[in-house]
Coordinates of C-alpha atoms (C1' of nucleotides) in Angstrom, one line a residue:
Chain A
M83 CA 0.2 -0.2 0.0
T84 CA 1.0 3.2 -0.6
C85 CA 2.7 4.8 2.7
K86 CA 0.5 6.6 4.3
R87 CA 3.4 8.8 5.4
D88 CA 4.2 9.2 2.2
D89 CA 1.3 9.7 0.9
S90 CA 0.4 13.1 3.6
D91 CA 3.9 14.1 2.6
D92 CA 3.2 14.0 -0.7
E93 CA 0.2 16.8 0.2
M94 CA 3.0 18.3 2.5
L95 CA 5.4 18.6 0.0
P96 CA 3.7 19.5 -3.2
T97 CA 6.5 21.6 -4.9
D98 CA 9.0 23.1 -2.8
Q99 CA 10.1 19.2 -2.4
A100 CA 10.1 19.4 -6.4
E101 CA 12.9 21.8 -6.2
S102 CA 15.1 20.8 -3.4
P103 CA 13.9 17.1 -2.7
L104 CA 17.0 16.3 -0.5
I105 CA 16.9 19.5 1.5
N106 CA 13.8 20.0 2.8
E107 CA 13.5 17.1 5.1
S108 CA 12.1 17.2 8.6
S109 CA 13.7 13.7 9.5
G110 CA 17.4 14.8 8.8
G111 CA 18.7 14.8 5.9
S112 CA 21.9 16.1 4.4
S113 CA 22.8 19.1 4.4
G114 CA 24.3 19.6 1.2
G115 CA 27.5 17.9 2.4
G116 CA 26.7 14.9 0.4
S117 CA 28.3 13.0 2.9
V118 CA 25.6 12.0 5.6
L119 CA 23.0 9.8 3.8
K120 CA 19.0 10.7 4.7
K121 CA 17.2 8.1 6.9
G122 CA 13.4 7.9 7.7
P123 CA 10.8 8.5 5.3
W124 CA 10.8 8.8 1.7
T125 CA 9.5 11.8 0.2
S126 CA 7.4 12.4 -3.3
A127 CA 10.3 14.1 -4.9
E128 CA 13.3 11.5 -3.7
D129 CA 10.6 8.8 -5.1
A130 CA 10.3 10.6 -8.1
I131 CA 14.2 10.8 -8.6
L132 CA 14.8 6.8 -7.8
V133 CA 12.3 5.8 -10.4
D134 CA 13.6 8.4 -12.9
Y135 CA 17.0 6.4 -11.7
V136 CA 15.9 3.3 -12.1
K137 CA 14.1 4.1 -15.6
K138 CA 17.5 5.3 -17.1
H139 CA 19.5 2.8 -15.4
G140 CA 17.6 -0.1 -14.5
E141 CA 17.9 -1.8 -11.3
G142 CA 20.9 -2.8 -9.6
N143 CA 24.3 -1.5 -8.5
W144 CA 22.1 0.5 -5.7
N145 CA 24.9 1.9 -4.5
A146 CA 25.6 4.1 -7.6
V147 CA 22.0 5.5 -7.1
Q148 CA 23.3 7.8 -4.4
K149 CA 26.1 8.6 -6.7
H150 CA 24.7 9.4 -9.8
S151 CA 21.0 10.5 -8.9
G152 CA 21.6 12.7 -6.0
L153 CA 19.8 11.0 -3.8
F154 CA 20.9 11.4 -0.1
R155 CA 20.5 7.6 0.6
C156 CA 22.4 4.8 0.5
G157 CA 22.3 1.9 -2.1
K158 CA 20.2 -0.4 0.8
S159 CA 17.7 2.4 1.3
C160 CA 17.1 3.1 -2.3
R161 CA 16.8 -0.8 -3.1
L162 CA 14.1 -1.5 -0.1
R163 CA 12.3 1.6 -1.4
W164 CA 12.1 0.5 -5.0
A165 CA 11.5 -3.0 -4.1
N166 CA 8.2 -2.2 -1.8
H167 CA 7.2 0.7 -3.4
L168 CA 8.2 2.2 -6.5
R169 CA 8.6 -0.6 -8.6
P170 CA 5.8 -1.3 -11.3
N171 CA 3.3 -4.2 -10.8
L172 CA 2.9 -3.7 -7.0
R173 CA 0.1 -4.7 -5.4
K174 CA -1.2 -2.4 -2.8
G175 CA -3.9 -2.7 -0.3
A176 CA -5.1 -5.0 2.2
F177 CA -4.6 -8.1 1.4
T178 CA -7.4 -10.5 0.2
A179 CA -8.8 -13.8 1.8
E180 CA -7.6 -15.7 -0.8
E181 CA -3.9 -13.9 -0.8
E182 CA -4.1 -14.2 3.2
Q183 CA -4.7 -17.9 2.8
V184 CA -1.9 -18.4 0.4
I185 CA -0.1 -16.7 2.9
I186 CA -0.8 -18.9 5.4
E187 CA -0.4 -21.8 3.6
L188 CA 2.9 -20.7 2.1
H189 CA 4.2 -19.8 5.8
A190 CA 3.0 -23.4 7.0
K191 CA 5.6 -24.4 4.3
M192 CA 8.3 -22.1 4.6
G193 CA 8.2 -20.4 8.2
N194 CA 9.7 -17.0 7.6
K195 CA 10.8 -17.0 3.8
W196 CA 9.2 -14.1 3.0
A197 CA 11.1 -13.4 -0.1
R198 CA 9.9 -16.7 -1.5
M199 CA 6.6 -16.2 -0.1
A200 CA 6.5 -12.9 -2.2
A201 CA 7.7 -14.1 -5.4
H202 CA 5.0 -17.1 -5.0
V203 CA 2.9 -17.1 -8.2
S204 CA -0.2 -16.4 -5.6
L205 CA 1.1 -13.5 -4.2
P206 CA 2.0 -11.3 -7.6
G207 CA 2.6 -7.7 -6.3
R208 CA 3.1 -8.5 -3.2
T209 CA 6.6 -7.6 -1.6
D210 CA 8.1 -9.8 1.2
N211 CA 7.4 -6.6 3.6
E212 CA 4.0 -6.6 3.3
I213 CA 3.6 -10.2 4.0
K214 CA 5.6 -10.5 6.6
N215 CA 4.2 -7.1 8.3
Y216 CA 0.8 -9.0 7.9
W217 CA 2.1 -12.0 9.4
N218 CA 3.7 -10.4 12.3
T219 CA 0.6 -8.5 12.7
R220 CA -1.5 -11.9 12.4
I221 CA 0.6 -13.3 14.8
K222 CA -0.3 -10.8 17.5
R223 CA -3.7 -10.7 16.6
R224 CA -4.3 -14.5 17.2
Q225 CA -1.9 -14.8 20.2
R226 CA -3.6 -12.2 21.7
A227 CA -7.2 -13.9 20.5
G228 CA -5.7 -17.3 22.2
L229 CA -5.9 -18.8 18.7
P230 CA -3.5 -21.4 16.5
L231 CA -1.1 -19.9 14.1
Y232 CA -2.7 -22.0 11.4
P233 CA -5.8 -23.2 11.2
P234 CA -5.9 -27.0 10.8
E235 CA -6.8 -27.7 7.5
V236 CA -3.9 -25.9 6.4
N237 CA -1.8 -27.5 9.0
V238 CA -3.0 -30.9 7.7
Q239 CA -2.6 -29.9 4.0
A240 CA 1.1 -29.1 4.6
F241 CA 1.8 -31.8 6.3
Q242 CA -0.2 -33.8 3.4
E243 CA 1.9 -32.1 0.7
G244 CA 4.8 -32.5 2.9
Q245 CA 4.5 -35.9 2.9
H246 CA 3.5 -36.5 -1.0
D247 CA 6.3 -34.5 -1.6
Q248 CA 8.3 -37.4 0.7
N249 CA 6.8 -40.5 -0.8
T250 CA 7.5 -38.7 -4.4
G251 CA 10.7 -36.7 -4.0
G252 CA 14.1 -38.0 -2.9
V253 CA 15.7 -37.0 0.2
D254 CA 17.4 -34.2 -0.3
G255 CA 15.9 -31.2 -0.7
E256 CA 17.6 -31.1 -4.5
D257 CA 15.3 -33.7 -5.2
R258 CA 12.3 -32.9 -3.3
G259 CA 12.4 -29.6 -5.7
Q260 CA 11.3 -31.2 -8.2
H261 CA 8.2 -32.5 -6.5
D262 CA 7.6 -29.1 -4.8
P263 CA 5.2 -27.1 -6.4
L264 CA 6.8 -24.2 -4.7
Q265 CA 9.3 -25.2 -6.1
S266 CA 8.7 -25.3 -9.4
N267 CA 8.6 -21.9 -9.2
G268 CA 12.2 -21.8 -8.6
Y269 CA 12.1 -21.7 -5.2
D270 CA 14.3 -23.5 -2.8
I271 CA 12.4 -24.9 -0.5
P272 CA 14.3 -26.6 2.1
D273 CA 13.6 -29.7 3.9
V274 CA 12.1 -27.0 6.4
I275 CA 9.3 -26.9 4.9
F276 CA 8.3 -30.2 6.3
D277 CA 10.1 -29.2 9.5
N278 CA 8.1 -26.2 9.8
L279 CA 5.0 -28.2 9.0
S280 CA 6.0 -30.5 11.6
A281 CA 6.8 -27.7 14.3
N282 CA 3.1 -26.1 13.2
Q283 CA 1.5 -29.4 13.9
G284 CA 3.0 -29.7 17.5
I285 CA 2.6 -25.9 18.3
L286 CA -0.7 -25.9 16.4
P287 CA -3.4 -26.9 18.9
Y288 CA -5.1 -28.8 16.3
V289 CA -5.3 -31.9 18.1
P290 CA -9.0 -31.5 19.5
E291 CA -10.0 -31.2 16.0
L292 CA -8.2 -34.1 14.9
P293 CA -10.7 -37.0 15.1
D294 CA -10.6 -40.2 17.9
I295 CA -8.3 -37.1 20.0
S296 CA -9.2 -36.9 23.4
V297 CA -8.3 -33.9 25.3
S298 CA -6.9 -36.0 28.1
N299 CA -4.8 -35.4 30.6
M300 CA -1.7 -36.5 28.9
L301 CA -2.6 -34.8 26.2
L302 CA -2.9 -31.5 27.7
K303 CA 0.2 -31.8 29.8
G304 CA 2.1 -32.7 26.8
V305 CA 0.8 -30.4 24.8
G306 CA 0.5 -27.9 27.2
S307 CA 4.2 -28.3 27.4
S308 CA 4.6 -27.0 23.9
P309 CA 6.2 -23.9 24.9
Y310 CA 9.3 -25.4 24.3
C311 CA 8.3 -25.6 20.7
T312 CA 8.2 -23.0 19.0
L313 CA 6.7 -21.6 15.4
P314 CA 8.8 -21.4 12.7
P315 CA 8.1 -17.8 12.8
M316 CA 9.6 -17.2 16.0
L317 CA 12.1 -19.5 15.0
P318 CA 14.1 -17.2 13.6
R319 CA 17.4 -16.7 14.5
Q320 CA 18.1 -17.4 11.0
K321 CA 21.8 -16.8 11.7
R322 CA 21.6 -20.3 13.8
F323 CA 19.3 -21.7 10.6
R324 CA 22.2 -21.4 8.5
E325 CA 24.5 -22.8 10.4
S326 CA 22.9 -25.2 11.1
T327 CA 22.2 -25.8 7.2
D328 CA 25.5 -25.9 6.9
L329 CA 26.0 -28.3 9.5
F330 CA 23.7 -30.7 8.1
H331 CA 23.8 -30.3 4.9
G332 CA 21.6 -28.6 3.1
S333 CA 18.6 -30.8 2.6
S334 CA 18.4 -30.6 5.6
G335 CA 18.2 -27.5 6.1
S336 CA 15.5 -26.9 9.2
V337 CA 17.9 -28.4 11.8
G338 CA 19.3 -25.0 12.7
N339 CA 15.7 -24.0 13.7
G340 CA 15.8 -26.1 16.6
F341 CA 16.3 -24.8 20.2
H342 CA 19.8 -23.2 20.5
S343 CA 20.3 -25.1 23.7
F344 CA 18.9 -28.1 22.1
E345 CA 21.6 -27.7 19.3
Q346 CA 24.0 -27.1 22.2
F347 CA 23.3 -30.5 23.5
R348 CA 23.2 -32.1 20.1
D349 CA 26.5 -30.8 19.7
D350 CA 27.9 -31.9 22.9
T351 CA 26.3 -34.7 23.8
C352 CA 25.0 -36.1 20.6
H353 CA 28.4 -35.5 18.6
K354 CA 30.1 -37.7 21.6
V355 CA 27.6 -40.7 21.1
A356 CA 27.9 -40.6 17.7
R357 CA 31.8 -40.6 18.4
S358 CA 31.7 -43.2 20.5
I359 CA 29.6 -45.2 18.3
G360 CA 31.8 -44.9 16.3
L361 CA 29.8 -44.7 13.2
S362 CA 27.6 -41.8 11.4
S363 CA 23.9 -42.1 12.3
P364 CA 21.4 -44.1 9.9
L365 CA 20.8 -41.3 8.0
D366 CA 24.6 -41.5 7.0
S367 CA 24.4 -44.8 6.5
D368 CA 21.9 -44.6 4.1
P369 CA 21.5 -41.1 2.6
T370 CA 18.6 -42.3 0.2
T371 CA 16.2 -43.2 2.9
K372 CA 13.8 -40.9 3.7
N373 CA 14.0 -40.5 7.3
S374 CA 14.8 -36.8 6.7
Q375 CA 11.6 -36.2 7.9
S376 CA 11.7 -37.6 11.5
F377 CA 15.2 -35.5 11.8
D378 CA 13.8 -33.2 10.4
V379 CA 11.0 -33.0 12.9
I380 CA 13.8 -32.9 15.7
Q381 CA 15.1 -30.3 13.7
G382 CA 12.1 -28.6 13.6
S383 CA 12.3 -28.0 16.8
H384 CA 13.8 -26.1 15.2
S385 CA 11.4 -26.1 16.3
L386 CA 11.3 -25.0 16.4
S387 CA 12.6 -23.3 14.4
N388 CA 10.5 -21.2 13.7
G389 CA 9.4 -20.7 17.2
N390 CA 8.1 -18.7 16.5
S391 CA 9.6 -20.4 17.1
S392 CA 10.6 -21.0 14.4
A393 CA 11.5 -20.4 13.4
S394 CA 11.7 -20.6 11.4
E395 CA 13.1 -22.7 12.3
P396 CA 12.8 -22.5 14.5
T397 CA 14.8 -20.7 17.8
Y398 CA 15.5 -20.8 20.7
G399 CA 17.1 -18.1 20.4
A400 CA 18.0 -19.8 22.9
L401 CA 17.2 -17.9 25.2
K402 CA 15.2 -15.3 23.7
L403 CA 12.0 -17.0 25.0
E404 CA 10.1 -15.7 22.3
L405 CA 8.4 -18.9 22.1
P406 CA 6.3 -18.9 24.8
S407 CA 4.6 -16.2 23.3
L408 CA 4.2 -18.4 19.8
Q409 CA 3.5 -21.2 21.5
Y410 CA 0.4 -20.0 23.2
P411 CA -1.9 -21.1 21.0
E412 CA -0.2 -24.2 20.9
T413 CA -1.0 -24.6 24.5
D414 CA -4.2 -23.7 23.6
L415 CA -6.2 -26.9 22.7
G416 CA -9.7 -25.2 21.8
S417 CA -7.8 -24.1 19.3
W418 CA -9.0 -22.4 16.2
G419 CA -12.0 -20.9 17.2
T420 CA -12.4 -22.6 20.6
S421 CA -11.1 -21.6 23.4
L422 CA -10.0 -23.1 26.5
P423 CA -8.5 -22.1 29.5
R424 CA -4.9 -21.3 28.6
P425 CA -2.2 -20.5 31.1
L426 CA -1.2 -16.9 30.9
L427 CA 2.0 -16.2 28.7
E428 CA 3.5 -14.8 32.0
S429 CA 3.1 -18.1 33.8
V430 CA 3.9 -19.6 30.6
D431 CA 7.0 -17.3 30.3
A432 CA 7.9 -18.2 34.0
F433 CA 7.2 -21.9 33.7
I434 CA 9.6 -22.2 31.2
Q435 CA 12.4 -20.3 32.8
S436 CA 12.0 -21.8 35.7
P437 CA 10.0 -25.0 35.5
P438 CA 8.9 -26.0 39.0
P439 CA 10.9 -28.8 40.7
S440 CA 8.2 -31.4 40.2
G441 CA 5.0 -31.8 38.6
A442 CA 7.4 -30.0 35.7
F443 CA 8.8 -33.1 34.6
E444 CA 7.9 -32.5 30.8
A445 CA 10.0 -29.2 31.5
D446 CA 12.7 -30.7 32.5
C447 CA 12.9 -33.2 30.2
S448 CA 11.9 -31.4 27.0
S449 CA 14.3 -28.6 27.5
P450 CA 17.9 -29.5 27.0
R451 CA 18.8 -26.4 28.0
N452 CA 18.5 -27.3 31.6
S453 CA 19.4 -30.7 33.0
G454 CA 16.3 -32.0 32.6
L455 CA 16.9 -34.3 29.9
L456 CA 19.6 -35.7 31.6
D457 CA 17.4 -36.0 34.5
A458 CA 14.4 -37.5 33.0
L459 CA 16.8 -39.9 31.9
L460 CA 17.9 -40.5 35.0
H461 CA 14.5 -40.9 36.2
E462 CA 13.4 -43.2 32.8
S463 CA 16.2 -45.1 34.5
K464 CA 14.5 -45.8 37.3
T465 CA 11.5 -46.7 36.0
L466 CA 12.3 -48.6 33.8
R467 CA 13.9 -50.5 36.5
S468 CA 11.2 -50.8 38.2
V469 CA 9.2 -51.9 35.2
K470 CA 11.4 -54.2 33.8
N471 CA 10.9 -56.1 37.4
R472 CA 7.1 -55.6 37.5
S473 CA 6.7 -57.2 33.8
S474 CA 9.7 -59.5 33.6
D475 CA 7.4 -62.2 32.0
K476 CA 6.3 -60.1 29.2
S477 CA 9.7 -58.3 29.1
S478 CA 10.9 -61.7 28.3
N479 CA 9.4 -62.4 25.0
S480 CA 10.4 -59.1 24.3
S481 CA 13.6 -59.9 25.2
S482 CA 13.5 -62.9 23.2
A483 CA 14.0 -60.6 20.6
T484 CA 17.4 -59.7 19.4
P485 CA 18.2 -56.5 19.3
G486 CA 18.9 -56.3 15.7
D487 CA 15.8 -58.2 14.8
K488 CA 13.1 -56.3 12.9
A489 CA 10.8 -57.6 14.6
D490 CA 11.5 -55.7 17.3
S491 CA 8.9 -53.7 16.4
S492 CA 6.4 -55.9 17.5
T493 CA 8.0 -56.1 20.9
L494 CA 7.5 -52.5 20.7
N495 CA 3.9 -52.6 21.1
I496 CA 4.2 -54.8 23.8
C497 CA 6.6 -52.8 25.4
E498 CA 4.5 -49.6 24.9
T499 CA 1.5 -51.8 26.9
E500 CA 3.9 -52.5 29.7
W501 CA 4.5 -48.8 29.8
E502 CA 1.0 -48.3 30.1
D503 CA 0.3 -50.7 32.5
C504 CA 3.2 -50.6 35.0
G505 CA 2.9 -46.8 35.7
D506 CA 5.1 -45.5 38.0
P507 CA 3.7 -44.3 40.9
I508 CA 6.8 -43.7 42.5
S509 CA 7.6 -41.4 40.1
P510 CA 8.2 -37.9 41.4
L511 CA 6.2 -36.8 38.9
G512 CA 4.0 -39.0 39.7
H513 CA 2.5 -40.0 36.3
S514 CA 2.3 -43.3 35.1
A515 CA 4.7 -44.5 32.4
T516 CA 2.5 -43.5 29.4
S517 CA 1.6 -40.8 30.7
L518 CA 5.0 -39.6 31.2
F519 CA 5.9 -40.8 27.9
S520 CA 2.8 -38.3 26.7
E521 CA 4.3 -35.7 28.6
H522 CA 7.5 -36.4 27.1
T523 CA 6.1 -35.7 23.9
P524 CA 7.0 -31.9 24.1
I525 CA 10.5 -33.1 24.7
S526 CA 10.6 -34.1 21.3
A527 CA 9.2 -31.2 20.9
C528 CA 12.1 -29.5 21.7
G529 CA 13.5 -32.0 19.0
S530 CA 10.9 -32.1 17.2
S531 CA 8.0 -30.0 16.7
L532 CA 5.3 -31.9 15.8
D533 CA 5.0 -33.4 19.3
E534 CA 2.6 -30.6 20.4
Q535 CA 0.0 -32.5 18.3
P536 CA 0.2 -35.9 19.9
P537 CA -1.7 -38.4 17.9
A538 CA -4.7 -39.4 19.4
E539 CA -3.8 -42.9 19.1
T540 CA -0.3 -42.5 20.8
F541 CA -2.9 -41.5 24.1
T542 CA -5.5 -43.7 23.1
G543 CA -4.5 -47.0 22.7
I544 CA -2.9 -47.3 19.2
A545 CA 0.8 -46.7 19.9
V546 CA 0.2 -48.7 23.3
K547 CA -1.8 -51.2 21.9
S548 CA -1.7 -54.3 24.2
E549 CA -2.8 -56.9 21.7
P550 CA -0.8 -60.1 21.4
V551 CA 2.1 -59.9 19.1
D552 CA 1.1 -61.9 15.7
P553 CA 4.5 -62.2 13.7
A554 CA 2.5 -62.4 10.9
S555 CA 0.5 -59.1 12.0
T556 CA 3.8 -57.5 12.9
L557 CA 4.5 -56.4 9.7
D558 CA 0.7 -55.0 9.1
M559 CA 0.8 -53.3 12.5
E560 CA 3.9 -52.0 11.9
K561 CA 2.8 -50.1 8.6
E562 CA -0.4 -49.3 10.5
T563 CA 1.6 -47.9 13.6
T564 CA 4.0 -45.9 11.5
T565 CA 1.4 -44.7 9.2
R566 CA -0.8 -43.4 11.5
L567 CA 2.1 -42.1 13.4
N568 CA 3.4 -40.7 10.6
F569 CA 0.7 -38.7 10.4
S570 CA 0.6 -37.0 13.3
R571 CA 3.9 -37.6 15.0
P572 CA 7.2 -37.0 13.0
D573 CA 8.9 -37.9 16.0
V574 CA 7.2 -40.8 15.9
L575 CA 7.8 -41.4 12.2
L576 CA 11.7 -41.4 13.3
A577 CA 11.4 -44.2 15.6
S578 CA 9.1 -45.9 13.2
D579 CA 11.4 -45.4 10.1
W580 CA 13.9 -46.8 12.1
L581 CA 12.3 -49.7 11.9
Q582 CA 11.0 -50.0 8.7
Q583 CA 13.6 -48.4 6.5
S584 CA 16.7 -48.8 8.7
S585 CA 16.1 -52.6 10.3
G586 CA 20.1 -52.6 9.7
Y587 CA 20.2 -49.8 12.1
I588 CA 18.3 -51.4 14.8
K589 CA 21.2 -53.7 15.0
E590 CA 23.4 -50.6 15.1
Q591 CA 21.1 -49.5 17.8
S592 CA 23.0 -51.8 20.2
I593 CA 25.6 -50.0 19.5
M594 CA 24.0 -46.6 20.2
S595 CA 22.9 -48.2 23.2
D596 CA 26.6 -48.7 23.9
A597 CA 27.5 -45.3 23.1
I598 CA 24.5 -43.7 25.6
A599 CA 25.1 -45.9 28.5
T600 CA 28.9 -44.7 28.0
L601 CA 27.1 -41.0 28.7
L602 CA 25.3 -42.1 31.1
G603 CA 27.4 -44.1 33.1
D604 CA 28.0 -47.3 35.0
D605 CA 25.0 -47.3 36.8
L606 CA 22.2 -45.8 34.5
A607 CA 24.6 -47.5 31.6
T608 CA 23.9 -51.0 32.8
D609 CA 20.1 -50.3 33.1
Y610 CA 19.8 -48.5 29.6
K611 CA 21.8 -51.3 27.8
H612 CA 19.8 -54.1 29.4
L613 CA 16.7 -52.1 28.7
A614 CA 17.7 -51.4 25.2
S615 CA 19.2 -55.0 24.3
G616 CA 16.7 -56.8 26.3
T617 CA 13.6 -55.7 25.9
S618 CA 14.5 -53.9 23.0
I619 CA 11.5 -51.9 22.5
S620 CA 12.5 -50.0 25.2
S621 CA 14.5 -47.0 22.8
Q622 CA 12.1 -47.8 20.1
G623 CA 9.2 -48.0 22.2
W624 CA 10.8 -44.5 23.6
G625 CA 11.1 -42.9 20.9
L626 CA 7.4 -43.8 20.0
N627 CA 6.6 -42.5 22.9
S628 CA 9.0 -39.4 22.0
C629 CA 11.2 -40.7 25.4
P630 CA 14.1 -38.3 25.9
W631 CA 16.3 -41.5 25.5
N632 CA 15.5 -42.0 21.8
N633 CA 16.0 -38.2 21.3
M634 CA 19.7 -38.5 22.3
P635 CA 20.4 -41.0 18.8
A636 CA 17.8 -39.1 17.1
V637 CA 20.4 -36.1 17.4
C638 CA 23.0 -37.5 16.7
Q639 CA 21.7 -38.6 13.6
M640 CA 20.6 -35.2 13.0
S641 CA 24.3 -34.0 13.8
D642 CA 25.8 -36.8 11.8
R643 CA 23.9 -36.0 8.5
P644 CA 26.0 -35.2 5.8
Chain B
dA82 C1' -11.6 15.5 24.7
dA83 C1' -7.9 13.3 26.3
dG84 C1' -5.0 9.4 27.3
dT85 C1' -4.0 4.8 25.9
dC86 C1' -4.1 1.1 23.2
dA87 C1' -3.3 -1.7 19.5
dG88 C1' -3.2 -2.1 14.6
dA89 C1' -0.8 -1.7 10.1
dC90 C1' 3.0 0.1 7.8
dA91 C1' 7.6 2.1 6.4
dA92 C1' 12.0 1.8 7.0
dC93 C1' 16.2 0.7 9.3
dC94 C1' 19.8 -2.4 10.9
dG95 C1' 22.7 -6.8 10.7
dC96 C1' 24.1 -10.8 8.8
dG97 C1' 25.1 -14.0 5.3
dA98 C1' 25.4 -14.9 0.3
dA99 C1' 26.7 -14.0 -3.8
dT100 C1' 29.8 -11.4 -7.0
dC101 C1' 33.5 -9.1 -8.3
dT102 C1' 38.0 -7.7 -8.2
Chain C
dC107 C1' 42.1 -17.6 -3.7
dA108 C1' 41.3 -13.8 -0.6
dG109 C1' 39.4 -9.5 0.2
dA110 C1' 36.3 -6.2 -1.0
dT111 C1' 31.7 -4.5 -2.4
dT112 C1' 27.1 -5.7 -3.7
dC113 C1' 22.9 -7.6 -2.8
dG114 C1' 19.1 -9.8 -0.7
dC115 C1' 16.6 -11.5 3.5
dG116 C1' 14.9 -11.2 7.8
dG117 C1' 14.4 -9.2 12.3
dT118 C1' 13.1 -5.2 14.6
dT119 C1' 12.2 -0.2 15.3
dG120 C1' 9.5 4.0 15.1
dT121 C1' 5.6 6.5 13.2
dC122 C1' 1.2 7.4 12.4
dT123 C1' -3.6 6.0 12.8
dG124 C1' -8.1 4.7 14.5
dA125 C1' -10.7 2.6 18.3
dC126 C1' -11.7 2.8 22.7
dT127 C1' -12.1 4.2 27.5

DNA sequence: AAGTCAGACAACCGCGAATCT
DNA sequence: CAGATTCGCGGTTGTCTGACT
């Protein structure tokens, strides 16, 4: 839209400025020295000069504009002015409903990639600045209203697109580019798209709108802890994102958006694990696999990234705590139109900054930035021990399976059942293992953004099915579980993908267990290794349940991605 | 009518990538 | 190949305006 200020300027500066456009500046222009560049609003006279210059010389070489046109504006400012206000074919005015929808959808896919969004064919004449401002305003508005950032349909659509893309495209961003409609436009849509999607899903309280989803206490807690997840938009920290991208290979772009703290954790701990493992991540072993999403999810934590968390990638600016604000909506299970009581922003912030010592296990676990993860691991170890003892019979079945046996996936359910059955009353958290897992969802949320959208199945029995494992049906069960989990839980996908696509890797998990055990120390290591190998499901079950344990290997994989 | 607040918008700033020398 | 320059992007800030109290 035309700058109101400019309009007023136009009115206020009719002819005078035409004569001395550069001097009659209220905001402090150059005094004729020429060395001082003017800042502030552009006048119509300046606009005219710039337009004239561009007509004669074309776009580009903006620094030359200041030199040759007489404008006391830096090239940067000239470029911006031209791009946002003066160039032809600009479409000013309020966004139409269609445009808004497009923006929402694009943002769900791209995160804070304003320039790409602006370049999208569906937004002709729109500038990145316009879109950005619109979005930021929208965020504020929705946050204030306690609404999710994205409408459910957008979320689902984006996810489906992502899935379709994943199914048809390669793992690498380059490959996917061929399938991504957005990329068809020449845009290089990074994996972040899916990451963001994941993040969005996690963040967005769509859950309640999904079928078969019960807003159980678990769910509430799990989602409620979403504050640890951020929306792509907030995720920002482009810097981080880029660094991460470099680190993990461009195709895995979203990684960087994750929590900074998480990244730190990843960088430190995961690398340790990876090194001790002596091998690269499963992904490394098979770059052609399509696990990217799974890992991206965690990255997505870039989740959250784009914490608005984003931010973009997701952010974590670390401690920027922008997330909470964005997460707000996420905590709102009522979501999108409905309103459920949600914690005050202040309380959320406070919670994040100083999680309660007890009853906030999810917080601790979900936030690598504190010792929560380790604490969670410790507690898990204890819990597992308890469970192990109480379900030795069942575990025997599971343990009979070799860690490397793909059939482990079947034991997964059993184990999960175990978890469900073997709540840990002693848990400081006072939650059953299942609920504990559920609450850990946010954890992976740290690592994966999707968690916030705990699949109903996960909480309603699918993931924790207790039916006897029928070897013949194991595969189907795996498929079902994977599929269903895939939809709503990228983090789950991570685990399921391991099962389905990385059967070989499963064997490596024993190695991974050793590595993790190494990190945990003798005492815990024993428990962990025992569980990981004996009940095999443990690690995978955790993974499916977003247990902190699972995050470790997952993170390692991420960090090791080529 | 004055003050406050939020929305909307424009512009600036910092950073990184790309390109040039 | 390294340094310098240019360009572009995203985040943030500042200002204006209208609604509300």
